[in-house]
């Protein structure tokens, strides 16, 4: 006879005690897409929720090679040295599509992975970006309930993953590099708007001067993006993850940003808004899954697509046919 209640109490107690084995099990449960696991995971989260919400949640993004893992390893080690407990999570939807992961490999953060005050968790590998993002959001709750007061969520510039991460953190940090010529070219459109903080990494040795001038240029560009009455203008800093320089200033700015959010009440509002956004994004995702898996839709979809491609059916009529097959009444569009 199954006794799920007992299990969940054990999970919750283990997580609250900070047991690494129970934390790992709890995250595995949260990542699972099996229906019975999903139900248990939600019960666990309800138990953990009152003990969460206190950590600094920081998103860290940047193209592959910018130095994210080096940066997180160095910053995380400085933070644990200062008495913090640091959790590192990752959102890397490429790992589910290709089977190969850009992020989340533990060996990328050698010092932190061996640090008893840190917990490094690779990206969940199953499912869509929506599924990966859900698991990561829920893992944040687990890590906070386990007593981690800093949660770093790493993501790579793939698809919509930055937006997903920006929607689950308080402060979003973009790492970039100095490039000759147009500094903005290397930064994906839209990502700059998400950033609360930008740091030009690899500001060391012969690159230091280029990094400083890149930072000045970016700083000007960011000011133009801001409304003149904005309470916060994203600072553009320089750092060297390799040498560990500039990281304390980056963290100071993270703290400053957080204090501003707290003092204005914006933090609580931001987190409430995030909850509502997540709710609808999960509704959207589930609806789309149901639609795609619907037998009637599957029957008509190939033929409808063929007709649209050959020009014998308009996109509007095609959409109507698909929605009808899904069971929606006529004349919706
Ligand atoms: P990620 O793909 O963004 O996680 O980047 P990595 O942290 O794996 O770094 C990519 C490469 O850049 C590695 O060879 C690092 O040693 C190097 N690197 C990272 N940070 C710095 C830095 O601050 N200065 C220099 N010179 N190299 C760095």
XYZ file of C-alpha atoms and ligand atoms in Angstrom:
361
model
C 0.000 0.000 0.000
C 1.313 3.404 -0.989
C 1.748 6.002 1.721
C 2.567 9.173 -0.168
C 1.793 11.447 2.805
C 4.580 9.861 4.823
C 6.967 10.200 1.902
C 6.244 13.861 1.443
C 6.724 14.593 5.131
C 10.077 12.840 4.913
C 11.021 14.842 1.859
C 10.025 18.104 3.532
C 11.869 17.288 6.754
C 14.984 16.217 4.859
C 14.996 19.364 2.766
C 14.432 21.575 5.815
C 17.385 19.918 7.535
C 19.509 20.783 4.528
C 20.272 17.155 3.720
C 21.933 17.080 0.293
C 20.477 13.653 -0.474
C 16.920 14.810 0.287
C 17.405 18.060 -1.607
C 18.552 16.088 -4.647
C 15.562 13.736 -4.307
C 13.160 16.653 -3.913
C 14.484 18.331 -7.052
C 14.273 15.075 -8.978
C 10.635 14.794 -7.868
C 9.942 18.390 -8.899
C 11.568 17.788 -12.293
C 9.549 14.654 -12.986
C 6.804 14.897 -15.591
C 4.941 11.800 -14.366
C 1.427 12.677 -13.255
C 1.696 10.969 -9.841
C 5.063 12.651 -9.229
C 3.615 15.997 -10.236
C 0.876 15.649 -7.650
C 3.352 14.670 -4.912
C 5.698 17.480 -5.912
C 2.910 20.020 -5.547
C 2.131 18.719 -2.057
C 5.806 18.997 -1.151
C 5.971 22.551 -2.502
C 2.945 23.576 -0.461
C 4.792 22.371 2.642
C 8.019 24.128 1.691
C 6.506 27.395 0.470
C 6.216 29.023 3.928
C 9.975 28.487 4.371
C 10.941 29.984 1.026
C 11.083 33.427 -0.505
C 13.965 34.887 1.433
C 16.932 34.285 -0.876
C 18.526 36.653 -3.304
C 17.432 35.258 -6.656
C 19.831 36.262 -9.389
C 19.707 35.286 -13.071
C 22.991 35.131 -14.964
C 22.999 35.041 -18.735
C 25.451 35.357 -21.586
C 26.545 33.595 -24.753
C 28.576 30.365 -24.515
C 32.203 31.220 -23.805
C 31.492 34.534 -22.095
C 32.664 32.994 -18.830
C 29.424 32.196 -16.963
C 30.663 29.069 -15.224
C 34.012 30.662 -14.364
C 32.114 33.681 -13.023
C 29.658 31.641 -10.957
C 32.455 29.473 -9.590
C 34.426 32.551 -8.493
C 31.497 34.648 -7.250
C 29.880 31.693 -5.508
C 33.134 30.861 -3.732
C 33.497 34.475 -2.575
C 29.923 34.369 -1.284
C 30.288 31.108 0.610
C 33.532 32.532 2.020
C 31.448 35.432 3.341
C 29.063 33.025 5.047
C 26.354 32.683 2.403
C 24.882 29.416 1.244
C 24.755 29.362 -2.536
C 22.533 27.321 -4.843
C 23.216 27.210 -8.569
C 20.442 26.144 -10.940
C 20.463 26.189 -14.712
C 17.942 26.619 -17.503
C 19.275 25.085 -20.680
C 16.515 23.900 -23.019
C 19.140 22.791 -25.533
C 19.949 19.878 -23.233
C 16.536 18.307 -23.880
C 16.523 18.941 -27.620
C 19.979 17.743 -28.492
C 20.790 15.512 -25.549
C 23.896 17.623 -25.131
C 23.956 20.313 -22.505
C 25.579 23.711 -22.840
C 25.125 24.405 -19.132
C 24.772 22.480 -15.965
C 27.779 20.244 -16.171
C 29.046 20.048 -12.618
C 32.652 19.827 -13.667
C 32.365 23.355 -15.034
C 32.305 24.747 -11.495
C 34.955 22.770 -9.758
C 35.420 24.769 -6.577
C 31.740 25.379 -6.007
C 30.744 21.793 -6.749
C 33.095 20.673 -3.959
C 32.012 23.451 -1.569
C 29.852 22.161 1.311
C 28.064 25.532 1.478
C 27.054 25.340 -2.195
C 24.710 23.166 -4.205
C 25.145 22.987 -7.975
C 22.324 21.431 -9.954
C 22.474 20.943 -13.737
C 19.576 21.945 -15.952
C 16.601 19.578 -16.026
C 16.738 17.722 -19.302
C 13.172 16.695 -19.931
C 10.648 18.611 -21.931
C 10.139 22.016 -23.415
C 11.471 25.349 -22.210
C 8.196 25.738 -20.317
C 8.753 22.422 -18.549
C 12.396 23.173 -17.774
C 11.487 26.637 -16.474
C 8.714 25.225 -14.276
C 11.060 22.681 -12.730
C 13.659 25.382 -12.092
C 11.147 27.771 -10.486
C 9.999 24.994 -8.200
C 13.587 24.003 -7.440
C 14.153 27.564 -6.202
C 11.500 26.912 -3.540
C 13.278 23.688 -2.531
C 16.673 25.406 -2.288
C 15.309 28.299 -0.245
C 13.494 25.992 2.147
C 16.791 24.123 2.546
C 18.415 27.330 3.770
C 20.248 28.592 0.709
C 20.155 32.389 0.861
C 21.611 33.002 -2.590
C 20.109 31.320 -5.654
C 21.952 31.835 -8.926
C 20.069 30.733 -12.042
C 22.305 30.383 -15.052
C 21.005 30.471 -18.594
C 22.373 30.664 -22.074
C 21.182 32.864 -24.913
C 19.034 30.206 -26.531
C 15.465 30.912 -27.638
C 13.333 32.412 -24.914
C 15.335 31.041 -22.012
C 16.522 34.474 -20.833
C 12.966 35.748 -20.608
C 11.966 32.642 -18.675
C 14.822 33.167 -16.211
C 14.255 36.928 -15.901
C 10.704 35.992 -14.871
C 11.864 33.877 -11.940
C 14.556 36.087 -10.401
C 14.783 39.453 -8.653
C 17.881 40.651 -10.454
C 19.007 39.696 -13.935
C 22.705 39.984 -14.757
C 23.975 39.902 -18.315
C 27.604 38.969 -18.877
C 29.111 40.172 -22.114
C 32.467 40.653 -23.796
C 34.309 43.589 -25.270
C 34.184 43.457 -29.009
C 35.763 45.863 -31.390
C 33.292 47.866 -33.410
C 29.657 47.675 -32.531
C 29.449 46.472 -28.906
C 25.741 45.903 -29.193
C 26.044 43.539 -32.119
C 27.018 40.633 -29.925
C 24.049 41.096 -27.621
C 20.776 39.576 -28.667
C 18.042 42.103 -29.192
C 15.695 42.210 -26.230
C 18.143 40.727 -23.750
C 19.542 44.137 -22.881
C 16.036 45.234 -21.884
C 15.856 42.366 -19.397
C 19.155 43.238 -17.724
C 19.233 44.931 -14.319
C 22.987 44.772 -14.411
C 25.588 44.224 -17.127
C 29.186 43.213 -16.645
C 31.848 43.023 -19.331
C 33.846 39.925 -18.422
C 37.473 39.045 -19.229
C 38.609 42.527 -18.243
C 42.131 41.306 -17.627
C 45.556 41.526 -19.216
C 45.491 42.991 -22.717
C 41.653 42.983 -22.782
C 41.195 45.310 -19.845
C 41.179 48.554 -21.809
C 38.785 47.212 -24.436
C 36.500 45.992 -21.681
C 36.415 49.395 -20.014
C 35.594 51.209 -23.233
C 32.973 48.597 -24.112
C 31.400 49.178 -20.703
C 31.246 52.938 -21.287
C 29.634 52.455 -24.679
C 27.080 49.999 -23.327
C 26.327 52.241 -20.409
C 25.365 55.031 -22.805
C 23.217 52.678 -24.861
C 21.407 51.449 -21.757
C 20.652 54.967 -20.593
C 18.901 55.576 -23.912
C 16.736 52.502 -23.377
C 15.609 53.736 -19.956
C 12.707 56.069 -19.335
C 14.128 59.308 -17.880
C 12.303 58.817 -14.560
C 13.428 55.218 -14.080
C 14.271 54.387 -10.464
C 17.095 52.136 -11.570
C 19.491 52.523 -14.469
C 21.323 49.240 -15.093
C 24.965 49.780 -14.202
C 27.570 48.454 -16.635
C 30.632 47.106 -14.857
C 33.756 45.218 -15.816
C 35.102 42.092 -14.172
C 37.493 39.234 -14.597
C 35.960 35.961 -13.547
C 39.317 34.295 -14.027
C 41.208 36.648 -11.723
C 38.277 37.233 -9.419
C 38.419 41.010 -9.839
C 35.335 43.208 -9.950
C 33.087 40.469 -8.601
C 32.602 42.221 -5.264
C 31.385 45.329 -7.094
C 28.986 43.215 -9.168
C 27.597 41.707 -5.962
C 27.333 45.151 -4.315
C 25.158 46.276 -7.218
C 23.031 43.142 -6.949
C 22.461 43.979 -3.268
C 21.751 47.606 -4.121
C 19.182 46.591 -6.717
C 17.534 44.239 -4.271
C 17.424 46.916 -1.544
C 15.797 49.353 -3.946
C 13.170 46.744 -4.895
C 12.513 46.012 -1.232
C 12.300 49.599 -0.074
C 9.757 50.542 -2.734
C 7.636 47.429 -2.317
C 8.508 46.486 -5.883
C 10.005 43.145 -4.852
C 6.768 41.805 -3.427
C 4.857 43.077 -6.456
C 7.398 41.602 -8.857
C 7.131 38.192 -7.225
C 3.326 38.299 -7.193
C 3.298 39.307 -10.873
C 5.681 36.447 -11.614
C 3.281 33.989 -9.958
C 0.414 35.211 -12.121
C 2.581 35.077 -15.269
C 3.659 31.520 -14.453
C 0.070 30.499 -13.905
C -0.938 31.619 -17.374
C 2.172 30.299 -19.030
C 1.409 26.859 -17.594
C -2.187 27.110 -18.797
C -0.959 28.047 -22.273
C 1.568 25.230 -22.320
C -0.969 22.610 -21.201
C -3.575 23.807 -23.683
C -1.071 23.621 -26.531
C 0.025 20.147 -25.475
C -3.579 18.972 -25.374
C -4.208 20.513 -28.776
C -1.157 18.894 -30.338
C -1.966 15.477 -28.862
C -5.680 15.608 -29.705
C -6.529 12.725 -32.070
C -8.900 14.853 -34.173
C -6.274 17.567 -34.579
C -3.661 14.982 -35.482
C -6.002 13.590 -38.151
C -6.604 16.881 -39.914
C -3.338 18.728 -39.294
C -1.170 17.231 -42.091
C -3.856 17.782 -44.733
C -4.609 21.304 -43.490
C -0.905 22.164 -43.566
C -0.598 20.762 -47.078
C -3.475 22.897 -48.298
C -2.038 26.023 -46.666
C 1.332 25.354 -48.288
C -0.201 24.837 -51.711
C -2.242 28.002 -51.362
C -5.682 26.395 -51.541
C -6.550 27.281 -47.950
C -6.073 30.553 -46.097
C -4.307 30.534 -42.752
C -7.471 31.802 -41.067
C -9.620 28.981 -42.464
C -6.884 26.491 -41.629
C -6.780 27.670 -38.014
C -10.580 27.352 -37.852
C -10.434 23.778 -39.130
C -7.821 22.846 -36.524
C -9.788 24.477 -33.707
C -12.974 22.745 -34.885
C -11.149 19.427 -34.837
C -10.159 20.269 -31.260
C -13.825 20.690 -30.406
C -14.185 24.453 -30.534
C -17.393 25.689 -32.185
C -17.538 27.399 -35.585
C -16.855 31.024 -36.212
C -14.238 31.539 -33.543
C -11.905 33.554 -35.724
P 30.568 29.823 -20.326
O 30.394 29.019 -21.579
O 29.883 31.144 -20.443
O 30.198 29.087 -19.084
O 32.131 30.197 -20.234
P 33.301 29.506 -19.383
O 33.235 29.923 -17.972
O 33.321 28.056 -19.680
O 34.580 30.223 -20.017
C 34.910 30.105 -21.381
C 36.396 30.348 -21.538
O 36.725 31.686 -21.181
C 37.253 29.441 -20.658
O 38.386 29.047 -21.381
C 37.604 30.327 -19.488
O 38.840 29.967 -18.909
C 37.711 31.694 -20.153
N 37.406 32.784 -19.203
C 36.340 32.840 -18.370
N 36.390 33.973 -17.640
C 37.506 34.642 -18.018
C 38.100 35.882 -17.636
O 37.625 36.617 -16.768
N 39.251 36.248 -18.291
C 39.802 35.485 -19.253
N 40.912 35.932 -19.839
N 39.271 34.298 -19.640
C 38.151 33.888 -19.031
